[in-house]
CSV table of C-alpha atoms and ligand atoms in Angstrom, one decimal:
chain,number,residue,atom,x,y,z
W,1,UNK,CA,144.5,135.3,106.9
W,2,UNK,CA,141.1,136.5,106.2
W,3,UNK,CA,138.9,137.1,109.0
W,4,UNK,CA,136.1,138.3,107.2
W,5,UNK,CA,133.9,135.4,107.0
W,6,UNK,CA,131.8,133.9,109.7
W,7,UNK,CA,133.4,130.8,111.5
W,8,UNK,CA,131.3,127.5,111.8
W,9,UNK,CA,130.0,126.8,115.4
W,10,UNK,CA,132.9,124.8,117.4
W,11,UNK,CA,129.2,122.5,117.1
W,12,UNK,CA,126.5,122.5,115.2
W,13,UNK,CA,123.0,121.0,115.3
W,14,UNK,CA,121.4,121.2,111.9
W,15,UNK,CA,118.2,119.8,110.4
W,16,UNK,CA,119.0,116.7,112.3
W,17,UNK,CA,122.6,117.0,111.1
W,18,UNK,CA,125.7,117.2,113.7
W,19,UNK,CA,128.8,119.4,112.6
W,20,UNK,CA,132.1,119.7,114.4
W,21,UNK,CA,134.3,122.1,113.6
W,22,UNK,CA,137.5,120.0,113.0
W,23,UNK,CA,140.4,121.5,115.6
W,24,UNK,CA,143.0,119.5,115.3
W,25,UNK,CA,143.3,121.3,111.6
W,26,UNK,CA,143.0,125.1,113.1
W,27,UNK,CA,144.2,127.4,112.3
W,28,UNK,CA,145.5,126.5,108.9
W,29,UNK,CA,142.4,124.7,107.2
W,30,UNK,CA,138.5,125.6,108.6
W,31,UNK,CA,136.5,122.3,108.1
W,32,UNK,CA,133.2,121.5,109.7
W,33,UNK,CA,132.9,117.1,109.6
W,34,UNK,CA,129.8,115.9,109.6
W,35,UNK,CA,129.2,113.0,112.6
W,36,UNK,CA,127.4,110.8,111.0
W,37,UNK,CA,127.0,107.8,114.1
W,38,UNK,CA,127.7,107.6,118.0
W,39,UNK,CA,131.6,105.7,116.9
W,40,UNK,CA,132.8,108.9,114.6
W,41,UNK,CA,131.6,111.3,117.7
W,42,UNK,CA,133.5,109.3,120.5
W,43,UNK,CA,136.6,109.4,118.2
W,44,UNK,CA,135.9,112.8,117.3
W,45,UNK,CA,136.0,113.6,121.2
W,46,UNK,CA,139.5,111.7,121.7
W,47,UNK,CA,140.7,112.9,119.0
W,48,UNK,CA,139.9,116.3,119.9
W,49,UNK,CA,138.5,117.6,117.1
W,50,UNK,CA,136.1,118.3,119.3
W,51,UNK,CA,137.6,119.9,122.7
W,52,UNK,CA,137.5,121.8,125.6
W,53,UNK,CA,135.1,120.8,128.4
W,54,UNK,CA,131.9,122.6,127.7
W,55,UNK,CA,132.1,121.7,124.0
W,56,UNK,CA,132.7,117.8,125.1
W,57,UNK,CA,129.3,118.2,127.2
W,58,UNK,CA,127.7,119.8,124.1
W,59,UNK,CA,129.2,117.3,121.5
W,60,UNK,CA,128.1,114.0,123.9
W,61,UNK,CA,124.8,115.7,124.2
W,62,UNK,CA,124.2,115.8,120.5
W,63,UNK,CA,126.2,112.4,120.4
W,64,UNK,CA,123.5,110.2,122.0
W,65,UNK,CA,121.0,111.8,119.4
W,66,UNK,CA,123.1,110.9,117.0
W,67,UNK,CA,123.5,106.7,118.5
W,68,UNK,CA,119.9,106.8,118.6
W,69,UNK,CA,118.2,107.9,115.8
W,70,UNK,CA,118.0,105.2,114.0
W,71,UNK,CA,116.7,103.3,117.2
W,72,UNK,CA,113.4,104.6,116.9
W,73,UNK,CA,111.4,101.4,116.1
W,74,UNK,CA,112.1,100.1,119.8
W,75,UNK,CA,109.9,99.8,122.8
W,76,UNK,CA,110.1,102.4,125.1
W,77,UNK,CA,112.1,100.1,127.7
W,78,UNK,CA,114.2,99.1,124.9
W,79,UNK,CA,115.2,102.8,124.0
W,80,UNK,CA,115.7,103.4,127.6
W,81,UNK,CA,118.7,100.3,127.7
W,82,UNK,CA,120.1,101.6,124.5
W,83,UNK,CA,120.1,105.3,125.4
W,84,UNK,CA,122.0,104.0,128.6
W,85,UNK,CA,124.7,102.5,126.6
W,86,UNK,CA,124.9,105.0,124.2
W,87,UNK,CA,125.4,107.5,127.1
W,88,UNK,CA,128.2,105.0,128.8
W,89,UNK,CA,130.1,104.2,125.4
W,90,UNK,CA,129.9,108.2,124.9
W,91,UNK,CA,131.1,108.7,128.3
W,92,UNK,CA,134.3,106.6,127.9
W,93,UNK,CA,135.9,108.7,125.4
W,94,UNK,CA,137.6,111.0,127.5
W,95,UNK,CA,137.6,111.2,131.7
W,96,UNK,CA,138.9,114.0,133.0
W,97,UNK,CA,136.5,116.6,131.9
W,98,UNK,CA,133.3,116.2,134.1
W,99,UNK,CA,131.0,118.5,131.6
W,100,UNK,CA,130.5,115.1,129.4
W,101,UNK,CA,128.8,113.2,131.9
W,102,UNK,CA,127.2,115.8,133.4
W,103,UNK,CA,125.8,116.5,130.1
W,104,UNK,CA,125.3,112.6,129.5
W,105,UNK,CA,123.6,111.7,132.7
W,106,UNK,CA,121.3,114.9,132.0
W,107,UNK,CA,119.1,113.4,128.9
W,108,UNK,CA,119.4,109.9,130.4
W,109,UNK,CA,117.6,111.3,133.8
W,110,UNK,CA,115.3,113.6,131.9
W,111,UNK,CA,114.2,110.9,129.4
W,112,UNK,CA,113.9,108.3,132.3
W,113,UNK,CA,112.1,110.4,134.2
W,114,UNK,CA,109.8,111.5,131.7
W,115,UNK,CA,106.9,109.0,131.7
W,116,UNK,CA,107.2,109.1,128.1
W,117,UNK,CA,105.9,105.5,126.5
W,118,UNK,CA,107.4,105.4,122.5
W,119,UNK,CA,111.1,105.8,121.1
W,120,UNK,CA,110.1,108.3,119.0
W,121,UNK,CA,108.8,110.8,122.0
W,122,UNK,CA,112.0,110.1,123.8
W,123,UNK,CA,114.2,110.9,120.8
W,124,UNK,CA,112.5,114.4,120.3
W,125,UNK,CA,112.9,114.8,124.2
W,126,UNK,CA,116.5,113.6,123.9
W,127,UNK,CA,117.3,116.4,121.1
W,128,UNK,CA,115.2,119.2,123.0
W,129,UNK,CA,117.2,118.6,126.0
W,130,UNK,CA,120.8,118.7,123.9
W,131,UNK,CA,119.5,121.8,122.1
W,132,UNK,CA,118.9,123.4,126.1
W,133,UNK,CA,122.3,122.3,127.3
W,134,UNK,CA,124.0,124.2,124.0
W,135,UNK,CA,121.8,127.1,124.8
W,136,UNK,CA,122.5,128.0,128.2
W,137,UNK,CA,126.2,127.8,127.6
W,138,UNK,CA,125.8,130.3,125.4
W,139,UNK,CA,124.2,132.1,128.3
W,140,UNK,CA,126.6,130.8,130.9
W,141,UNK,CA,129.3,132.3,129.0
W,142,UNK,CA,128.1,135.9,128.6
W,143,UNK,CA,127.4,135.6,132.6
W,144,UNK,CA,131.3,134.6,133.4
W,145,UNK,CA,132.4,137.6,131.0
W,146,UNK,CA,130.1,139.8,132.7
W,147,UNK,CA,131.1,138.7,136.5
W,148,UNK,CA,134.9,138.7,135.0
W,149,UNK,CA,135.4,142.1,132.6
W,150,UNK,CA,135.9,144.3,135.5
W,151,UNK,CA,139.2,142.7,137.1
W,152,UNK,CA,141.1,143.1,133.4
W,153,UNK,CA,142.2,146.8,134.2
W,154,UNK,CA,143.0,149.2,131.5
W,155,UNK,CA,146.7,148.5,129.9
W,156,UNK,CA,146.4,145.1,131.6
W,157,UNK,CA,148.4,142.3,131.0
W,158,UNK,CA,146.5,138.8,131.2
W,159,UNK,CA,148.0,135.2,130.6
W,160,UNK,CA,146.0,132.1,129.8
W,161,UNK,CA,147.0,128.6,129.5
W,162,UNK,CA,145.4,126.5,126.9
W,163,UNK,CA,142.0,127.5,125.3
W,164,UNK,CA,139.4,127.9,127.1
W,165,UNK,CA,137.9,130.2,124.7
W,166,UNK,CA,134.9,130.6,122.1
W,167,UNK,CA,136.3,127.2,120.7
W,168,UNK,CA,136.0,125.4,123.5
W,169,UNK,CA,132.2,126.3,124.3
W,170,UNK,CA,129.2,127.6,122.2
W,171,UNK,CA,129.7,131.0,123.1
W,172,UNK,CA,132.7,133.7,124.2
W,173,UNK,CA,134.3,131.2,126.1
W,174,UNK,CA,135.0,131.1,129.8
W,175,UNK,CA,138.4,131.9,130.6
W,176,UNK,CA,138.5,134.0,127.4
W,177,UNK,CA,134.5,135.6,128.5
W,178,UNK,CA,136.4,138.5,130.6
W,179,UNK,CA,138.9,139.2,128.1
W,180,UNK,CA,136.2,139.6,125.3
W,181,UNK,CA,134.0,141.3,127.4
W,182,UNK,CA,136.4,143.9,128.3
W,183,UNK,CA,137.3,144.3,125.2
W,184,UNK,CA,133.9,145.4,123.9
W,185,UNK,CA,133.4,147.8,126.6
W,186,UNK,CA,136.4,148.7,125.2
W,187,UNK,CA,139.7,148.6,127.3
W,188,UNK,CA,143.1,148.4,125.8
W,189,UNK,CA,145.0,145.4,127.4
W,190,UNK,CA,147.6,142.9,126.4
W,191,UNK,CA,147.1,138.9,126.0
W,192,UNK,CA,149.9,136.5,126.5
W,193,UNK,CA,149.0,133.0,125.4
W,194,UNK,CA,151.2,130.2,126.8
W,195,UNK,CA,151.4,127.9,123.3
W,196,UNK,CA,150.8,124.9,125.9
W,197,UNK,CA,152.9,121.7,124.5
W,198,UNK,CA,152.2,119.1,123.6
W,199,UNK,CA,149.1,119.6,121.1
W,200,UNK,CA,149.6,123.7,120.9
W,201,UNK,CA,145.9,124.6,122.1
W,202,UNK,CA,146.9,127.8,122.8
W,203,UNK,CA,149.0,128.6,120.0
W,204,UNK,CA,146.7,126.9,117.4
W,205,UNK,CA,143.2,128.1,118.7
W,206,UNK,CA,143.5,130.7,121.9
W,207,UNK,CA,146.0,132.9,120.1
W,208,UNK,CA,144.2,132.7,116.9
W,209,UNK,CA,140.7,133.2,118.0
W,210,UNK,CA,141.7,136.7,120.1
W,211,UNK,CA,143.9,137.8,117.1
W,212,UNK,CA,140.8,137.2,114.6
W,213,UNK,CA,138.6,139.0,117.1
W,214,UNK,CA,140.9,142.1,117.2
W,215,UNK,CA,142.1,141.3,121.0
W,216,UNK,CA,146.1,142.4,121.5
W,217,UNK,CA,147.4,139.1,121.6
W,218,UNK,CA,151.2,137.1,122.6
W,219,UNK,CA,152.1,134.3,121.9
W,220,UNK,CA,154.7,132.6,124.1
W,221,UNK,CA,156.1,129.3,124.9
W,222,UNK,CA,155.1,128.0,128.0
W,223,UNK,CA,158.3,128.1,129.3
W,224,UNK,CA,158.9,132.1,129.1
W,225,UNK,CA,155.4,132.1,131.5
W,226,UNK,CA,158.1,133.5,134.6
W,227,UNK,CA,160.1,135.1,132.2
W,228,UNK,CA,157.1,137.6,131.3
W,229,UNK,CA,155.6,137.2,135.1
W,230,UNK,CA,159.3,138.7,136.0
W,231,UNK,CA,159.3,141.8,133.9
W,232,UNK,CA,156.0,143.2,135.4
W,233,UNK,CA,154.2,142.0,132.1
W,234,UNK,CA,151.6,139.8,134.1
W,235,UNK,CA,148.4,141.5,136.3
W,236,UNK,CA,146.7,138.4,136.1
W,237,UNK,CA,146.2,134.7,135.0
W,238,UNK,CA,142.7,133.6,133.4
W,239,UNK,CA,142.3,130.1,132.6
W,240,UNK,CA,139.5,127.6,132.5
W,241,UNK,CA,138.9,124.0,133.8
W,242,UNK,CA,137.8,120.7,133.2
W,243,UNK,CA,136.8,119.9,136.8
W,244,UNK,CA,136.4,121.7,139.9
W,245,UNK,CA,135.7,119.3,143.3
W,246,UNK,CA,134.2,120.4,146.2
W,247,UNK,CA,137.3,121.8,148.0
W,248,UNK,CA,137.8,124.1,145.2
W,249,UNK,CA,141.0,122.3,143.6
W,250,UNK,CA,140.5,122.3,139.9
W,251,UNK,CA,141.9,120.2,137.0
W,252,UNK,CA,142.7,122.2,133.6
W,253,UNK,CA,145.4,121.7,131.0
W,254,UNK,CA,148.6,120.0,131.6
W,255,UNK,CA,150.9,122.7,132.7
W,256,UNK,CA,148.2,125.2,134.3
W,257,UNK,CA,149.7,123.9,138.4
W,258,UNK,CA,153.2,125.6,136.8
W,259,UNK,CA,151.4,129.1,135.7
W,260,UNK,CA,149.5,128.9,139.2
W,261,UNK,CA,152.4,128.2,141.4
W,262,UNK,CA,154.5,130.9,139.2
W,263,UNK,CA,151.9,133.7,139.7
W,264,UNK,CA,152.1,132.5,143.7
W,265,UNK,CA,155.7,133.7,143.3
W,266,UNK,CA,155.3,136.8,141.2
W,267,UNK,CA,152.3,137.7,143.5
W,268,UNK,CA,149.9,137.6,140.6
W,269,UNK,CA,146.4,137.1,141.1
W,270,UNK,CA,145.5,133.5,140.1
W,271,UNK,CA,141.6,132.7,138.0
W,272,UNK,CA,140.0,130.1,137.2
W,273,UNK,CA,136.9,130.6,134.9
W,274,UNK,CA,134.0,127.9,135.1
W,275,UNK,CA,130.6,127.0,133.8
W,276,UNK,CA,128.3,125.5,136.4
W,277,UNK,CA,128.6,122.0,134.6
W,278,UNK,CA,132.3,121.9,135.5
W,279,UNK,CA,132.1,121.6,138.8
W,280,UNK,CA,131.7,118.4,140.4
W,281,UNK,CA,130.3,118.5,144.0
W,282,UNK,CA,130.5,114.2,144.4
W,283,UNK,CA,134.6,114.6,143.7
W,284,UNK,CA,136.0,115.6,147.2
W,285,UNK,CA,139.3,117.4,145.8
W,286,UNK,CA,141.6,116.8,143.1
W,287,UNK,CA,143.4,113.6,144.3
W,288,UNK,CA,140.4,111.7,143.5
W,289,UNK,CA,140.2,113.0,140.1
W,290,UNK,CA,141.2,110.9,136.8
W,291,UNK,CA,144.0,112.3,135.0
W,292,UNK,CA,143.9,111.5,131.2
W,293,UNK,CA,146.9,109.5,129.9
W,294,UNK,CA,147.0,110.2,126.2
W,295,UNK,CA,149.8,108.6,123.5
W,296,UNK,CA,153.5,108.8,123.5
W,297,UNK,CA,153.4,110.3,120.4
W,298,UNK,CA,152.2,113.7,121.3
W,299,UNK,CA,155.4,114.4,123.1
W,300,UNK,CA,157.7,112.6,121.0
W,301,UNK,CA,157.1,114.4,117.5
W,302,UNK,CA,156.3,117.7,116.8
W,303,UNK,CA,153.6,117.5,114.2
W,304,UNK,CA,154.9,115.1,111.6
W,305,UNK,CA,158.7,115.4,113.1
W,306,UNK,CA,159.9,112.6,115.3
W,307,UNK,CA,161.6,114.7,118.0
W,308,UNK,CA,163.0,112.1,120.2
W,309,UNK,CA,165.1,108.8,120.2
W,310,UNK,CA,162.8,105.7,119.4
W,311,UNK,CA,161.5,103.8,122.8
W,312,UNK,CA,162.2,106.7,124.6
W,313,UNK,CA,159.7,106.9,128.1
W,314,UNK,CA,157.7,109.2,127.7
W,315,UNK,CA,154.7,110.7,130.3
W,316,UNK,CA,152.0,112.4,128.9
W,317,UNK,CA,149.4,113.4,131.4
W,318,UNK,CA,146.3,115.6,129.0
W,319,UNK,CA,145.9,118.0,133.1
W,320,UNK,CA,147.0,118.5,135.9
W,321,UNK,CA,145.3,119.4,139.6
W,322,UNK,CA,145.8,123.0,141.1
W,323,UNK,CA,144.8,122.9,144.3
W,324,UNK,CA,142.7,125.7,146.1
W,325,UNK,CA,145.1,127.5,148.3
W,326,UNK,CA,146.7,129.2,144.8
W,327,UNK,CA,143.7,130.3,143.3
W,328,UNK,CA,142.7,133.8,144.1
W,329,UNK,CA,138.6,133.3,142.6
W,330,UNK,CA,136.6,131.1,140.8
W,331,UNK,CA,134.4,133.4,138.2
W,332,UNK,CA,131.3,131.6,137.8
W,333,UNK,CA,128.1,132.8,135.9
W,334,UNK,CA,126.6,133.1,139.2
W,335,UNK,CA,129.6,135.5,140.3
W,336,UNK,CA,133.4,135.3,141.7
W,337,UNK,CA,133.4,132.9,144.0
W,338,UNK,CA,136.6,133.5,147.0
W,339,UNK,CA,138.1,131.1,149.5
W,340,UNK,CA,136.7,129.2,151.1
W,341,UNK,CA,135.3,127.5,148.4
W,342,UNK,CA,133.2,124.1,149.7
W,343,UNK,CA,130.7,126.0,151.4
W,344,UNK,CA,130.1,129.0,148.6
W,345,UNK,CA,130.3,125.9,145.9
W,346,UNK,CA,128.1,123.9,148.0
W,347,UNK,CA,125.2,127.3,148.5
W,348,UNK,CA,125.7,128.1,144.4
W,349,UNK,CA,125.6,124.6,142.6
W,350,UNK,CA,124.6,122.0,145.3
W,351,UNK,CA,121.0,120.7,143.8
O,401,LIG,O1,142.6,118.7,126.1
O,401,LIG,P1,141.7,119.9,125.9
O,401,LIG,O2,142.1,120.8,124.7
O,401,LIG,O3,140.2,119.5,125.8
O,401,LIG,O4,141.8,120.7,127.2
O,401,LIG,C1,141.1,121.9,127.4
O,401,LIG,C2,141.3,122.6,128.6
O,401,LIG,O5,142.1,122.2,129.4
O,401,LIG,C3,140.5,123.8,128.9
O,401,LIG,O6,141.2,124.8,129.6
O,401,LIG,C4,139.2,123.4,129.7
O,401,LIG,O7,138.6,122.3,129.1
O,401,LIG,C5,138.3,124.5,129.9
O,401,LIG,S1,137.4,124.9,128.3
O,401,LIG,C6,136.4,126.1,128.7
C-alpha cells in the first residue's frame, strides 16, 4: 500500500465545507464524503463512518453548523429552538459515547449564554466554538502521549482493543498517543492489535494506522489476547474509552472487560487512555450507563458473507463496562490518574 501521501483529517472543516473521512471503507479505499445536512451527519455517526468518541464530539460539533446554516434568516429566539433540536436530533445518533453531548451541549450553552441578538452572530459563534473543541483535542492528545510514553519500556510489548487511535480523534489519538509518542523518542517496542469482532476496528484502522506510521505492529484475533498474555508477550494493555463515571468504571469497545479481566490474571498492568470530554462526572458508575445495541447483522455475516443460520438470536452490544478495581491508571492530559479515582476525577475535571 502506499503510504506516501497525506491522509484526509478523520474530520475536516473547510471553507464552510464538512468532510469525513469514510471508515467503514478503510483500509482498502481512502474517501473523504462531504456532509452536506444535519440527516447525512447523524447517519454518518451510526453508521460509523465517522467513529471513535472524540471524533463523534468533533463531528456533532460541526454537525449542528451544518443543520443550521441555512437557518440564518431566523430571529434570534428562533435560532435558539432550532439549534436545540438540532443539538437533540444530533444527539440521538449514538448513546454510549458521552464526548457527543458534551460537545453538543457545549455550543448550545455558549450560544445561549452569549447575549448574542441575530442568527447570523450565533452561527459564527456556533462554528468558532466547533473549530475550539477540534483544536484542543489536538492538544489533549499530545498531552495523553506525553503523560503516557514513559510507561511503554524499551522492547515492550503493548495490546489495544479497538482503535482509539489518530482515527478516532483529530490528533495522535489517545490510547495510541503513548505508543506514538514513544515511538518518536524513539523506543523499539511491539504492538498487538486485538482485530475486535464484529466490525474489525482494530484490524481495519488501529493496525493499519501504526503499520502506515512505521510502529511494529500485530495483528491478532481477539481471542488469542491470553494466548499472547501467556507467553510473556504482553507488559501492558492501552485502550481508550467512550465513557468514564465518577467511580472510575469506564465503557470502551465490546470486548475490552475480557482484555481487562485477562491482564488481572496474567498480572499485566491495565490502561485506559481518556480526553477530558470523556469523562462523565453526572454518571455515578457504569451500571447506569447506556450500552449501544446495534443490528443483528454485524455478528451474523462477515462482510458480505452470511455466517450464521437465518433467525438465529443474536446479541450485539457496540461496549462493555470495566469496572475500576481492574484498571491500573487513567492517563489523562492532565496526568495518570491512580485509584482511587472519584476524588482525583472529581479535583481534575469537576467544573
Ligand atoms: O464503535 P466505535 O468504533 O466508535 O468504538 C470506539 C471505541 O470503543 C474507542 O475505544 C473509544 O471510542 C475511544 S476513541 C479515542
Amino acid at each position: 500500500m502506499n503510504t506516501s501521501f497525506k491522509l484526509p483529517g478523520t474530520v475536516e472543516w473547510k471553507n464552510g465545507e464538512l468532510y469525513f473521512l469514510d471508515q467503514t471503507l478503510l483500509p482498502l479505499e481512502i474517501i473523504s464524503e462531504k456532509q452536506e445536512n444535519a440527516e447525512q451527519v447523524w447517519d454518518s455517526i451510526k453508521r460509523l463512518k465517522v467513529r471513535g468518541a472524540p471524533a463523534i464530539g468533533i463531528a456533532g460539533a460541526y454537525g449542528l453548523a451544518v443543520g443550521m446554516r441555512n437557518k440564518l434568516r431566523l430571529s434570534a429566539d428562533g435560532f435558539l429552538k432550532e439549534l436545540a433540536r438540532c443539538a437533540e436530533y444530533l444527539n440521538s445518533s449514538r448513546p454510549t459515547a458521552v464526548n457527543l453531548s458534551w460537545a453538543l451541549k457545549r455550543i448550545v450553552g455558549r450560544v445561549s449564554e452569549s447575549g448574542l441578538d441575530s442568527a447570523e452572530a450565533m452561527y459564527r459563534l456556533l462554528v468558532t466554538e466547533a473549530e475550539l473543541i477540534h483544536a484542543e483535542d489536538r492538544a489533549i492528545c499530545e498531552g495523553i502521549g506525553r503523560h503516557g510514553a514513559g510507561l511503554i519500556k524499551e522492547e515492550a510489548g503493548v495490546l489495544t482493543h479497538c482503535n482509539a487511535g489518530s482515527l478516532a480523534t483529530s490528533g495522535i489519538g489517545t490510547a495510541t498517543a503513548p505508543m506514538y509518542t514513544a515511538h518518536a523518542e524513539g523506543r523499539r517496542f511491539r504492538v498487538f492489535s486485538d482485530e475486535t469482532r464484529p466490525l474489525l476496528q482494530g484490524a481495519r484502522l488501529t493496525s493499519w494506522e501504526l503499520q502506515r506510521a512505521g510502529l511494529d505492529v500485530t495483528l491478532i484475533c481477539d481471542n488469542m489476547a491470553a494466548s499472547v498474555m501467556a507467553k510473556g508477550w504482553i507488559n501492558l494493555v492501552i485502550v481508550g474509552t467512550d465513557r468514564v463515571t465518577a467511580n472510575g468504571d469506564v465503557a470502551n469497545k465490546i470486548g475490552t472487560l475480557g482484555v481487562a479481566v485477562m491482564a488481572k490474571h496474567f498480572g499485566i498492568p491495565f490502561y485506559v487512555a481518556c480526553p477530558s470530554s470523556t469523562v462523565d462526572l453526572a454518571t455515578a458508575c457504569g451500571a447506569d450507563i447506556e450500552i449501544e445495541e446495534r443490528d443483528a447483522e454485524e455478528v451474523t455475516s462477515f462482510g458480505e458473507r452470511r455466517t450464521a443460520p437465518e433467525n438465529i438470536k443474536v446479541c450485539n452490544p457496540a461496549f462493555d463496562v470495566t469496572p475500576n478495581e481492574l484498571i491500573t491508571g487513567i492517563i489523562t492530559e492532565k496526568g495518570i490518574i491512580k485509584a482511587p479515582y472519584g476524588e482525583t476525577l472529581v479535583r481534575l475535571f469537576g467544573k
